[in-house]
PDB file of C-alpha atoms and ligand atoms in Angstrom:
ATOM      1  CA  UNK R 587      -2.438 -16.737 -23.146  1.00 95.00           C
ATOM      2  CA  UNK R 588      -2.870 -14.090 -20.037  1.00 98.00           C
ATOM      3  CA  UNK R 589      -4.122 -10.936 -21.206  1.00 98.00           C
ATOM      4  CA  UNK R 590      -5.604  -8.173 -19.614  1.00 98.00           C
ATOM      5  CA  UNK R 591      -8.431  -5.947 -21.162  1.00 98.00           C
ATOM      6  CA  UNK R 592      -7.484  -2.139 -19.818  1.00 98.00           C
ATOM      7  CA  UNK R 593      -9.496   0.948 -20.758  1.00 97.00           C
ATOM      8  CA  UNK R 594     -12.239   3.269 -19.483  1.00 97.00           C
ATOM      9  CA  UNK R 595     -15.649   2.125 -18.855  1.00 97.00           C
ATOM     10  CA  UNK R 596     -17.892   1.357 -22.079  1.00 97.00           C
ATOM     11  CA  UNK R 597     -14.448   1.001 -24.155  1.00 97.00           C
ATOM     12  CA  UNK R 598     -15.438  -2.403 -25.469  1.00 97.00           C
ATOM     13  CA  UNK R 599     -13.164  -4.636 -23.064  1.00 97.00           C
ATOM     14  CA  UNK R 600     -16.200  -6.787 -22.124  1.00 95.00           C
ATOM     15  CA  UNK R 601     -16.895  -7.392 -25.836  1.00 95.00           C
ATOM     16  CA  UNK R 602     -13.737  -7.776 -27.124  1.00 97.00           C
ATOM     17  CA  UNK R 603     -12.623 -10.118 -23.603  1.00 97.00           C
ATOM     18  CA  UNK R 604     -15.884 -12.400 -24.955  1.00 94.00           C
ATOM     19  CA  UNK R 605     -15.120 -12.505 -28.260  1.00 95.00           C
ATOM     20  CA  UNK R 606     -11.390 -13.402 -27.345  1.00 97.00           C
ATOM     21  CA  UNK R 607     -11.992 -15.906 -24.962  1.00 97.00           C
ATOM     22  CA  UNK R 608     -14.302 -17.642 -27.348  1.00 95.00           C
ATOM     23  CA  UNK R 609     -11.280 -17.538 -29.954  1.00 97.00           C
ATOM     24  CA  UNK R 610      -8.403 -18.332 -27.553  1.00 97.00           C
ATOM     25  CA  UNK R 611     -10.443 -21.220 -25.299  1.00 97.00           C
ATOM     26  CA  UNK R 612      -9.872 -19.469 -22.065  1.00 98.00           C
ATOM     27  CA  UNK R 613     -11.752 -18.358 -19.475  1.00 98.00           C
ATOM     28  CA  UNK R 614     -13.307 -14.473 -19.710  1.00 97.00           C
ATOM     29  CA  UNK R 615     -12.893 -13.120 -16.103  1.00 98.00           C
ATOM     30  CA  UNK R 616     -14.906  -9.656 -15.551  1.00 97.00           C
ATOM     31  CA  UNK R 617     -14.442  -8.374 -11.616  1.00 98.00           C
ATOM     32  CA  UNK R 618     -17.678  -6.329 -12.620  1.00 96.00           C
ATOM     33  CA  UNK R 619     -19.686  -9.643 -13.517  1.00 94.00           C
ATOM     34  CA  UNK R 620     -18.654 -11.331 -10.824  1.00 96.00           C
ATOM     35  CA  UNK R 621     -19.054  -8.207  -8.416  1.00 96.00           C
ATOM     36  CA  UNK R 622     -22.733  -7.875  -9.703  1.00 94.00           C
ATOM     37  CA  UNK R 623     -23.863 -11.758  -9.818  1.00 93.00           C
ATOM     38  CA  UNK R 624     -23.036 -11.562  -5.669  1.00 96.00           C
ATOM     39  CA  UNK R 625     -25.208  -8.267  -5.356  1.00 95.00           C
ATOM     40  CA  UNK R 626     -28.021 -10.769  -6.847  1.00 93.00           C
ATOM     41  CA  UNK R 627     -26.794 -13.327  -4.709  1.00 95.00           C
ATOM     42  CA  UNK R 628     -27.012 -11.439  -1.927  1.00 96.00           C
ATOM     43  CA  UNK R 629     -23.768 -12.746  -0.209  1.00 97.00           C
ATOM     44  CA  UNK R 630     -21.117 -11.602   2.131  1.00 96.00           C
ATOM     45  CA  UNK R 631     -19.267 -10.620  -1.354  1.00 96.00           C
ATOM     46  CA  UNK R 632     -22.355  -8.752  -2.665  1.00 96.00           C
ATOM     47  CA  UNK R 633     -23.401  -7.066   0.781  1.00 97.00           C
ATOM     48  CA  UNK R 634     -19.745  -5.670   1.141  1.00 96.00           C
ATOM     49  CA  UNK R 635     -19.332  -4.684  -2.451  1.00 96.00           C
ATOM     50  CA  UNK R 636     -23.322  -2.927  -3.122  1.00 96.00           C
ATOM     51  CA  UNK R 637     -22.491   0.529  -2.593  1.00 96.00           C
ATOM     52  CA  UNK R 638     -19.559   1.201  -4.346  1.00 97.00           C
ATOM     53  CA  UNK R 639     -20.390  -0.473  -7.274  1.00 96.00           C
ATOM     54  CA  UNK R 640     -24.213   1.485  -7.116  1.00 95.00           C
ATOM     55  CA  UNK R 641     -22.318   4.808  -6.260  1.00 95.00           C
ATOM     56  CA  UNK R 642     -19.842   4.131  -9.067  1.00 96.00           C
ATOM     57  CA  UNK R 643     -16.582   3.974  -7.075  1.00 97.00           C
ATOM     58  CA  UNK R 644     -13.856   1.603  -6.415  1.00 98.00           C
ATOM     59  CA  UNK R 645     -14.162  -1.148  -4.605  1.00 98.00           C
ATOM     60  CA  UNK R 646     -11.829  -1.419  -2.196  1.00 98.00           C
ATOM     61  CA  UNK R 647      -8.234  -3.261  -3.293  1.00 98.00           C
ATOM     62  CA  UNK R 648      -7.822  -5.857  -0.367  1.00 95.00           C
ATOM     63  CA  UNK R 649     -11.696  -6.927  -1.358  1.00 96.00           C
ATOM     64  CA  UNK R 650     -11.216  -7.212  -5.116  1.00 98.00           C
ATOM     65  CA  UNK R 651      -7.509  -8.924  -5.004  1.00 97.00           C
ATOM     66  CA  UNK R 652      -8.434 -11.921  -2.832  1.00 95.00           C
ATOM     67  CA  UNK R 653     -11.344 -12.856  -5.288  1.00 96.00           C
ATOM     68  CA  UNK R 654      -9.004 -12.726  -8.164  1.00 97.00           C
ATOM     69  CA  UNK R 655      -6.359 -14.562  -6.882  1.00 97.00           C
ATOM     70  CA  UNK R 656      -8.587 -17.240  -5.712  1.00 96.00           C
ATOM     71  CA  UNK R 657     -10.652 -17.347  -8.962  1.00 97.00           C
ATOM     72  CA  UNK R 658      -7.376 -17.587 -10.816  1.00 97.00           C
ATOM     73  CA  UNK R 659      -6.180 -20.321  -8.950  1.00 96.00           C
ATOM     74  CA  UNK R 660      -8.970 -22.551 -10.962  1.00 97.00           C
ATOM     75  CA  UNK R 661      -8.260 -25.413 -12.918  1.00 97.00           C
ATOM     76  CA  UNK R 662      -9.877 -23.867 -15.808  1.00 97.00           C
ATOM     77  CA  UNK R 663      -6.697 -20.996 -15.908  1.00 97.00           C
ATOM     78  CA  UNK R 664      -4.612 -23.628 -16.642  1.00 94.00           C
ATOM     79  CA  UNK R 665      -4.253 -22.631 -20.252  1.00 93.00           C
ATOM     80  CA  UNK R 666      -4.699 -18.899 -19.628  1.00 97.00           C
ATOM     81  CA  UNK R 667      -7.195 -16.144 -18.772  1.00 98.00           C
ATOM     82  CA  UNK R 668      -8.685 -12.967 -19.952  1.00 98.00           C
ATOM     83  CA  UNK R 669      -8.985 -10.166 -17.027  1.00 98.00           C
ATOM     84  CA  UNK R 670     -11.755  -7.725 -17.688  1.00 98.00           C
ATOM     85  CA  UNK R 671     -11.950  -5.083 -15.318  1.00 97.00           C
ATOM     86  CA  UNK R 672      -8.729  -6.038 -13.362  1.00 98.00           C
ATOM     87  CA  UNK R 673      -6.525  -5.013 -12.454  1.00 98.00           C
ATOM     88  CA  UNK R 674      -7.935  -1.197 -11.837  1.00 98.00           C
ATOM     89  CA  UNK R 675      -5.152   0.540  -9.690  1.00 98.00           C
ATOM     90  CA  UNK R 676      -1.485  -0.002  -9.218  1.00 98.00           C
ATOM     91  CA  UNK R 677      -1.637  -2.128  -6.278  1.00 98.00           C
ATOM     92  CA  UNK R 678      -4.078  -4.382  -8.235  1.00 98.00           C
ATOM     93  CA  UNK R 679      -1.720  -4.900 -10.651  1.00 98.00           C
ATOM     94  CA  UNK R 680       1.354  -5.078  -8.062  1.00 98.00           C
ATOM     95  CA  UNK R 681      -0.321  -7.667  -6.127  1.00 98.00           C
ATOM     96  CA  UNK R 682      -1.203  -9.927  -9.282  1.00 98.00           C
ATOM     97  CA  UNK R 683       2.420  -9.551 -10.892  1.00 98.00           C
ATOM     98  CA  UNK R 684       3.768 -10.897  -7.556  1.00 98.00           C
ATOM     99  CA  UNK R 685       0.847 -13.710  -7.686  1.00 98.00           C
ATOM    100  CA  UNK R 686       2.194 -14.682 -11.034  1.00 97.00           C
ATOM    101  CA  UNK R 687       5.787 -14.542  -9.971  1.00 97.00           C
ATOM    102  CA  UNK R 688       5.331 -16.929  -7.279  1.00 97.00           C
ATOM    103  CA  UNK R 689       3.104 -18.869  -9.992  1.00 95.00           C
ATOM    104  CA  UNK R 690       6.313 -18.804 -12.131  1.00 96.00           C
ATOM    105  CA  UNK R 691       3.774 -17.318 -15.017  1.00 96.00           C
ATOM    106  CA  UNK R 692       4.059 -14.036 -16.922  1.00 96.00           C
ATOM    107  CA  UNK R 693       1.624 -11.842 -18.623  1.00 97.00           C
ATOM    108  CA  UNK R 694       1.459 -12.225 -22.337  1.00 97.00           C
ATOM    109  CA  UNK R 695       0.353  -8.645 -22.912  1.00 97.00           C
ATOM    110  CA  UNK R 696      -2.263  -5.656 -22.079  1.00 98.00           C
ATOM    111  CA  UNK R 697      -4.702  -4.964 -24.527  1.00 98.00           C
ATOM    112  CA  UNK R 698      -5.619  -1.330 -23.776  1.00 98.00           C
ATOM    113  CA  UNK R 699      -8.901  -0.291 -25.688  1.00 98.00           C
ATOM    114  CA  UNK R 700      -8.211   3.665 -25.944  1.00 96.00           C
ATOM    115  CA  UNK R 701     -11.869   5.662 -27.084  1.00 94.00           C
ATOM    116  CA  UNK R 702     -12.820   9.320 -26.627  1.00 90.00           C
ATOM    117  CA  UNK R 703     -14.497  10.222 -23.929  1.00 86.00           C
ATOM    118  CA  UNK R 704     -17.869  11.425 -25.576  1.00 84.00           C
ATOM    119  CA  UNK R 705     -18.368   8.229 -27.514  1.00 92.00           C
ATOM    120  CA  UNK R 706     -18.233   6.216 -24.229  1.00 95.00           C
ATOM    121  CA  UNK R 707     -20.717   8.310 -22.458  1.00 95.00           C
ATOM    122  CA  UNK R 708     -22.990   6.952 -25.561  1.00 94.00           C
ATOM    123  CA  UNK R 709     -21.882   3.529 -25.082  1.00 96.00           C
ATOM    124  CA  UNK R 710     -22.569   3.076 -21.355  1.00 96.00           C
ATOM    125  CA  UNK R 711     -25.828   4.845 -21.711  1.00 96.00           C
ATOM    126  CA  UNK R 712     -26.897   2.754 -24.724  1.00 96.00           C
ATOM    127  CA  UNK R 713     -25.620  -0.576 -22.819  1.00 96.00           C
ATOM    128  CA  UNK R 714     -28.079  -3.620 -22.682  1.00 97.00           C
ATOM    129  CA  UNK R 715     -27.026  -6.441 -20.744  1.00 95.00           C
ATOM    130  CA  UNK R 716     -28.931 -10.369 -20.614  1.00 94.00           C
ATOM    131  CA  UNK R 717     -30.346 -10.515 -17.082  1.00 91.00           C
ATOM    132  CA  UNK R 718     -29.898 -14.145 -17.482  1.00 90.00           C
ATOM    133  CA  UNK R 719     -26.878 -14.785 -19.320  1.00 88.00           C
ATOM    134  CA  UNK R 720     -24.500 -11.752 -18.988  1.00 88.00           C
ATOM    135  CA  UNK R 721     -24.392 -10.519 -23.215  1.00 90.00           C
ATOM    136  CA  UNK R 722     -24.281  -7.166 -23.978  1.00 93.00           C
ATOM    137  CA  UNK R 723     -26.142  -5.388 -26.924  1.00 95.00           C
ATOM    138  CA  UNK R 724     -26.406  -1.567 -27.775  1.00 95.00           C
ATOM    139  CA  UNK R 725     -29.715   0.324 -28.444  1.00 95.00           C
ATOM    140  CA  UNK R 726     -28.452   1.505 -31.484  1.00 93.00           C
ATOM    141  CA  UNK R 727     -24.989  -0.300 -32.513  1.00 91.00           C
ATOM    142  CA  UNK R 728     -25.612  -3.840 -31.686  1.00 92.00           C
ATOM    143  CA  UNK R 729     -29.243  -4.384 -31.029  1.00 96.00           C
ATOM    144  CA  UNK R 730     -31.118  -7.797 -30.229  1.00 97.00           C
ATOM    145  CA  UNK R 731     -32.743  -9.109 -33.179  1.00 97.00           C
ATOM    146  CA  UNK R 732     -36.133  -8.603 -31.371  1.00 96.00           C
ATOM    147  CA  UNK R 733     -36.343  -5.557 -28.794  1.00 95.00           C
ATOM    148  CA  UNK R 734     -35.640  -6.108 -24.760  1.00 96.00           C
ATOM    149  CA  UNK R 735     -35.102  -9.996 -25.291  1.00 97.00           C
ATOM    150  CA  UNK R 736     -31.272 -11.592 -25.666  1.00 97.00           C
ATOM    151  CA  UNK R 737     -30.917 -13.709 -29.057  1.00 97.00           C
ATOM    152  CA  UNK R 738     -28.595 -15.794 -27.076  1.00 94.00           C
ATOM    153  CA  UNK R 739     -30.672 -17.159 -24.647  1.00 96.00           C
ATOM    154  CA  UNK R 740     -33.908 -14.951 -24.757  1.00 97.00           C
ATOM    155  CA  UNK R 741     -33.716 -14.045 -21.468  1.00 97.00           C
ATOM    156  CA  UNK R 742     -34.622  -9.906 -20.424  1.00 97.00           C
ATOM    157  CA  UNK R 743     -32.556  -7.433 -21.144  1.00 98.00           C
ATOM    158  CA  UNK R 744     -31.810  -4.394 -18.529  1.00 96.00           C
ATOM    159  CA  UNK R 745     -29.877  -1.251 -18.197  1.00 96.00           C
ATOM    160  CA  UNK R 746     -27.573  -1.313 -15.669  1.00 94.00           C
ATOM    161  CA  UNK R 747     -27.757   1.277 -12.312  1.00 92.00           C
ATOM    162  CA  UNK R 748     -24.626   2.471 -12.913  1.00 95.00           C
ATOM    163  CA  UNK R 749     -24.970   3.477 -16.981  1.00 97.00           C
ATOM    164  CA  UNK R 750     -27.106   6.276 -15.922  1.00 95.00           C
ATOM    165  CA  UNK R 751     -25.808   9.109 -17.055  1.00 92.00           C
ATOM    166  CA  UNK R 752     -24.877  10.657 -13.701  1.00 91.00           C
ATOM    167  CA  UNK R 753     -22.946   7.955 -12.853  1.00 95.00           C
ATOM    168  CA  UNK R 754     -21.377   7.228 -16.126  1.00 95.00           C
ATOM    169  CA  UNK R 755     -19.639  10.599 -15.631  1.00 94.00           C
ATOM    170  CA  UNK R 756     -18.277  10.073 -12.376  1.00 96.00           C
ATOM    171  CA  UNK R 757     -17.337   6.259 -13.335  1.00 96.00           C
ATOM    172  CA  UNK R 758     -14.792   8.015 -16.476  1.00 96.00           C
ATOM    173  CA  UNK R 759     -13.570  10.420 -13.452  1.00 96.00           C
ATOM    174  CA  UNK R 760     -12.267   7.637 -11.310  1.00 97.00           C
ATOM    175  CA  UNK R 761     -10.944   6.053 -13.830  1.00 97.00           C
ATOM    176  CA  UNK R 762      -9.016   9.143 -15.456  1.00 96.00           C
ATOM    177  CA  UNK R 763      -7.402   9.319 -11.511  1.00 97.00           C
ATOM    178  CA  UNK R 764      -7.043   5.474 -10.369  1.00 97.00           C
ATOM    179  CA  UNK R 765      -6.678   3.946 -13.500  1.00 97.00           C
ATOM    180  CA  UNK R 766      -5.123   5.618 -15.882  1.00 96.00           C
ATOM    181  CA  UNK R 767      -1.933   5.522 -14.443  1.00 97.00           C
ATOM    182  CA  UNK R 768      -1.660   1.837 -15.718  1.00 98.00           C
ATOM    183  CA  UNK R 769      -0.882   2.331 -18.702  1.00 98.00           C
ATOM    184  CA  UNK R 770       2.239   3.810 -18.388  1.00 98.00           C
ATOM    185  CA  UNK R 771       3.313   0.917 -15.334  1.00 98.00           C
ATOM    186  CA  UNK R 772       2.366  -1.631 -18.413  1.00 98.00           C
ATOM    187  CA  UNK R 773       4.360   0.742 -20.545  1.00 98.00           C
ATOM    188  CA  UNK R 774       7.088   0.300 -18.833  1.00 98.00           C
ATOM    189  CA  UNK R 775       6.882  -2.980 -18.744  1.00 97.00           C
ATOM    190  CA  UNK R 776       6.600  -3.157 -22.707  1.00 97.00           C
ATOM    191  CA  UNK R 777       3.852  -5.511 -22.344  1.00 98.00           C
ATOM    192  CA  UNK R 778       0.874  -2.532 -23.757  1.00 98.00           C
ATOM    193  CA  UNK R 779      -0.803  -2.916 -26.876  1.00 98.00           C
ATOM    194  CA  UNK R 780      -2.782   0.178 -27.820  1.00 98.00           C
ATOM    195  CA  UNK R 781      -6.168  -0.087 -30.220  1.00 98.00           C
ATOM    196  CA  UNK R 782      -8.195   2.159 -31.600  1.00 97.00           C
ATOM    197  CA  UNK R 783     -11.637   0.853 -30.174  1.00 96.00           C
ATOM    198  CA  UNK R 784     -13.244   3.470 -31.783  1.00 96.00           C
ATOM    199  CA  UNK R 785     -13.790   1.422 -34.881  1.00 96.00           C
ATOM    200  CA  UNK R 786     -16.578  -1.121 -35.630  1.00 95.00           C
ATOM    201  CA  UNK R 787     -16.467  -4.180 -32.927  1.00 94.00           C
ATOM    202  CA  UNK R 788     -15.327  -6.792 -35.677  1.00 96.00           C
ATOM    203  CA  UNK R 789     -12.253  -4.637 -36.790  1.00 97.00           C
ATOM    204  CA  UNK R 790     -11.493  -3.733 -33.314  1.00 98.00           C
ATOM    205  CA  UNK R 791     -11.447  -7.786 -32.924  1.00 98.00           C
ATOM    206  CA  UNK R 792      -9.702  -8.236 -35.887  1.00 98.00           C
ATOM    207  CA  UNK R 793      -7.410  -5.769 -35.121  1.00 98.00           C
ATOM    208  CA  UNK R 794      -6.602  -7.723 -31.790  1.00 98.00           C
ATOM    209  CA  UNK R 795      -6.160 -11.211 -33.123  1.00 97.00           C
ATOM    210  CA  UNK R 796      -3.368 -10.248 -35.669  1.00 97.00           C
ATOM    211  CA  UNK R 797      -1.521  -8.648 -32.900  1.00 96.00           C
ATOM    212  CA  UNK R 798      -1.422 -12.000 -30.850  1.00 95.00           C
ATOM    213  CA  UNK R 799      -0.866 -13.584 -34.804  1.00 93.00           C
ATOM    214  CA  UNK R 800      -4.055 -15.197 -34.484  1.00 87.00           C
ATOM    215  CA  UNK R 801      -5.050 -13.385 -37.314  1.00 78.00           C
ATOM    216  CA  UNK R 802      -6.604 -14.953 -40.389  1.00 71.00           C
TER     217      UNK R 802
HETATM  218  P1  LIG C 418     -16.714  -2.269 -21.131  1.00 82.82           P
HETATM  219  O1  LIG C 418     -16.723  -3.732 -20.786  1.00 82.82           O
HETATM  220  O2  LIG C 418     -15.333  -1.780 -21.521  1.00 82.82           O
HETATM  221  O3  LIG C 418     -17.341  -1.394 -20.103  1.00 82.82           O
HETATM  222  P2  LIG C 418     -18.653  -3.062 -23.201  1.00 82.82           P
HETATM  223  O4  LIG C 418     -17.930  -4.149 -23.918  1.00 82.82           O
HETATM  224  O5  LIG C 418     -19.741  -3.472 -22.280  1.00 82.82           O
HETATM  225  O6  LIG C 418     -17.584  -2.088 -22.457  1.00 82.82           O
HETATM  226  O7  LIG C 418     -19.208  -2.041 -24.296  1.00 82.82           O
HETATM  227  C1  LIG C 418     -19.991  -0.899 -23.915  1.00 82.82           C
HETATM  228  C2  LIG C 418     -21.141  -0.696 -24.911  1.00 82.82           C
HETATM  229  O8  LIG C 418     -20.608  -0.281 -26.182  1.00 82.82           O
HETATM  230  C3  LIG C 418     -21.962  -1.949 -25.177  1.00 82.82           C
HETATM  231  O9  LIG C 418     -23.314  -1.559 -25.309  1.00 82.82           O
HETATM  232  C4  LIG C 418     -21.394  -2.502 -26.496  1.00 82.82           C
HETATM  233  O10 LIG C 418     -22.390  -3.192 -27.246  1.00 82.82           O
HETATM  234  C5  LIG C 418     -20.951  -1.221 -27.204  1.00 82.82           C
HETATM  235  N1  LIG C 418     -19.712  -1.397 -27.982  1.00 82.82           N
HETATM  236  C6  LIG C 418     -18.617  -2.130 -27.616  1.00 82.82           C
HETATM  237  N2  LIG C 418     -17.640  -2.022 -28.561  1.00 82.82           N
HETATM  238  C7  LIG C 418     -18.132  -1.200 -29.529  1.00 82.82           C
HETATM  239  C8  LIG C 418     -17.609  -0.689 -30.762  1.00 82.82           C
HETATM  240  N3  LIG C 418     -16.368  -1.014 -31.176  1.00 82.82           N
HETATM  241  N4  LIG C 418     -18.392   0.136 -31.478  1.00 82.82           N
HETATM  242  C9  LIG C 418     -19.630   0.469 -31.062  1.00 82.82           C
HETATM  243  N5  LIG C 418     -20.191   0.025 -29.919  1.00 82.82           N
HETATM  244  C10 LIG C 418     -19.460  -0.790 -29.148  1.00 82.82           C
HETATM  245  P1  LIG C 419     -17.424  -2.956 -14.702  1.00 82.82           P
HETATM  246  O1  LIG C 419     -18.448  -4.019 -14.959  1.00 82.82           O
HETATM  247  O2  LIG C 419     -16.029  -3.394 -15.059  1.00 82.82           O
HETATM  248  O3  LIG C 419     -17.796  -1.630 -15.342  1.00 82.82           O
HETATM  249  O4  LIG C 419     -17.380  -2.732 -13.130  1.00 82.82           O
HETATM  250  C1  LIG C 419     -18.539  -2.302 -12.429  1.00 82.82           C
HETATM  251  C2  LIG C 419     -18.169  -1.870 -11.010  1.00 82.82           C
HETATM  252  O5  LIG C 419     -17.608  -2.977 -10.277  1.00 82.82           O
HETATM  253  C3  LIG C 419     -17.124  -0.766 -10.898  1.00 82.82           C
HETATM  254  O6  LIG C 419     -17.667   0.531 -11.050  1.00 82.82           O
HETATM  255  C4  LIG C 419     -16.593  -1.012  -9.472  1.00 82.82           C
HETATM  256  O7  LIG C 419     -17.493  -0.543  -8.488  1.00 82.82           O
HETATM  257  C5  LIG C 419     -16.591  -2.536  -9.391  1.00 82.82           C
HETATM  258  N1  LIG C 419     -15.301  -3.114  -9.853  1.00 82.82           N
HETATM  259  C6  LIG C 419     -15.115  -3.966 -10.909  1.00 82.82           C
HETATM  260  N2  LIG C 419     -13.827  -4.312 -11.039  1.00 82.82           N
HETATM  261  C7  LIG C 419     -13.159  -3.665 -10.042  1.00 82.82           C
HETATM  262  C8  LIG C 419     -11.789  -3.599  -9.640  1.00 82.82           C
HETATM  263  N3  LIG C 419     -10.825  -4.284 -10.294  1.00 82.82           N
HETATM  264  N4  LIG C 419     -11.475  -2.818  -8.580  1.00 82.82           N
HETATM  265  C9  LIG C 419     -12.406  -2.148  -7.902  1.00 82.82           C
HETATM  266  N5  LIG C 419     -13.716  -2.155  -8.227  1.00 82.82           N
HETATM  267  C10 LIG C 419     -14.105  -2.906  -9.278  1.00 82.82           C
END
């Protein structure tokens, strides 16, 4: 399966893209994961990509589609992927549909994760993530079973730079202006499945999996 998680920030695609790729056997491939692990890294990647992900802005399209192309051209995506977090404009998504062309591959479908806009700003601000291992809790929806530590692997958990509030705000503006628009080219291309992420994580889940008649 190739699916694509679309929706604002804090809509629940990196929880949902987890769960699913657990489900499904494929790989889980967040831009924002692998855009943050460099910034740690402190590589050519990380350097180039620092500000705009601390300033909550794009980064820019000819930076972001060579890492996904070459990160999809792993063995592992064989069997499929999940895309978290790309594509994020219309010339993201133009230059992967032509990838997959030449690929002779097609999307299976676009999950898009549609939430009001108040409940995310209390999503991104409540947003834990594992230093170490990448989960994501909630202060208040999903806690860890003991505070500040991950039950998956223990490790520390951290608010991110960009889930202060201040930035949360300006991250849901440029995505009302530069992604948005997506949904209708996905639309168009009847491949968009709309859920209401606005309901409990299982039932959003659940609610996924019988649309790809995985369900139980
Ligand atoms: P995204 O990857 O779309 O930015 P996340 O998956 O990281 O979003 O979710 C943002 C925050 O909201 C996290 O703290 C997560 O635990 C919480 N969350 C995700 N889905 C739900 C849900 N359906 N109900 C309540 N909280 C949720
Ligand atoms: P996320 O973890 O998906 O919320 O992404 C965090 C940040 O990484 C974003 O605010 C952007 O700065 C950057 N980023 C992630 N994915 C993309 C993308 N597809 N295009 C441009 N920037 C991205």
């Amino acid at each position: 399966m190739r699916l694509i998680m679309l929706g604002p920030p804090g809509a629940g695609k990196g929880t949902q893209g987890g769960m699913l790729a657990r489900a499904l056997e494929v790989p889980h491939i967040a831009t924002g994961d692998i855009f943050r692990q460099a910034v740690r890294e402190e590589t050519e990647l990380g350097r180039r990509a620092k500000s705009y992900l601390e300033q909550g802005e794009l980064v820019p399209d000819e930076i972001v589609v060579g890492i996904v192309l070459e990160r999809l051209q792993k063995p592992d995506c064989g069997k499929g992927f999940i895309l978290d977090g790309f594509p994020r404009t219309v010339q993201q998504a133009e230059a992967l549909e032509e990838f997959l062309q030449k690929e002779g591959k097609a999307l299976t479908g676009v999950i898009l994760l549609d939430v009001d806009p108040e409940v995310l700003v209390e999503r991104l601000t409540g947003r834990r993530v594992c230093r170490q291992c990448g989960a994501t809790y909630h202060v208040r929806n999903m806690p860890p079973r003991e505070e500040g530590r991950c039950d998956e692997c223990g490790g520390e958990l951290y608010q991110r730079e960009d889930d202060r509030e201040e930035t949360v705000r300006h991250r849901l503006d440029v995505h009302e202006r530069q992604t948005r628009p997506l949904r209708d080219y996905y639309e168009k291309q009847d491949l968009l499945h709309v859920f209401d992420a606005a309901q409990p994580i299982e039932d959003v889940f659940a609610a996924i999996m019988e649309q790809l008649g995985r369900g139980r």
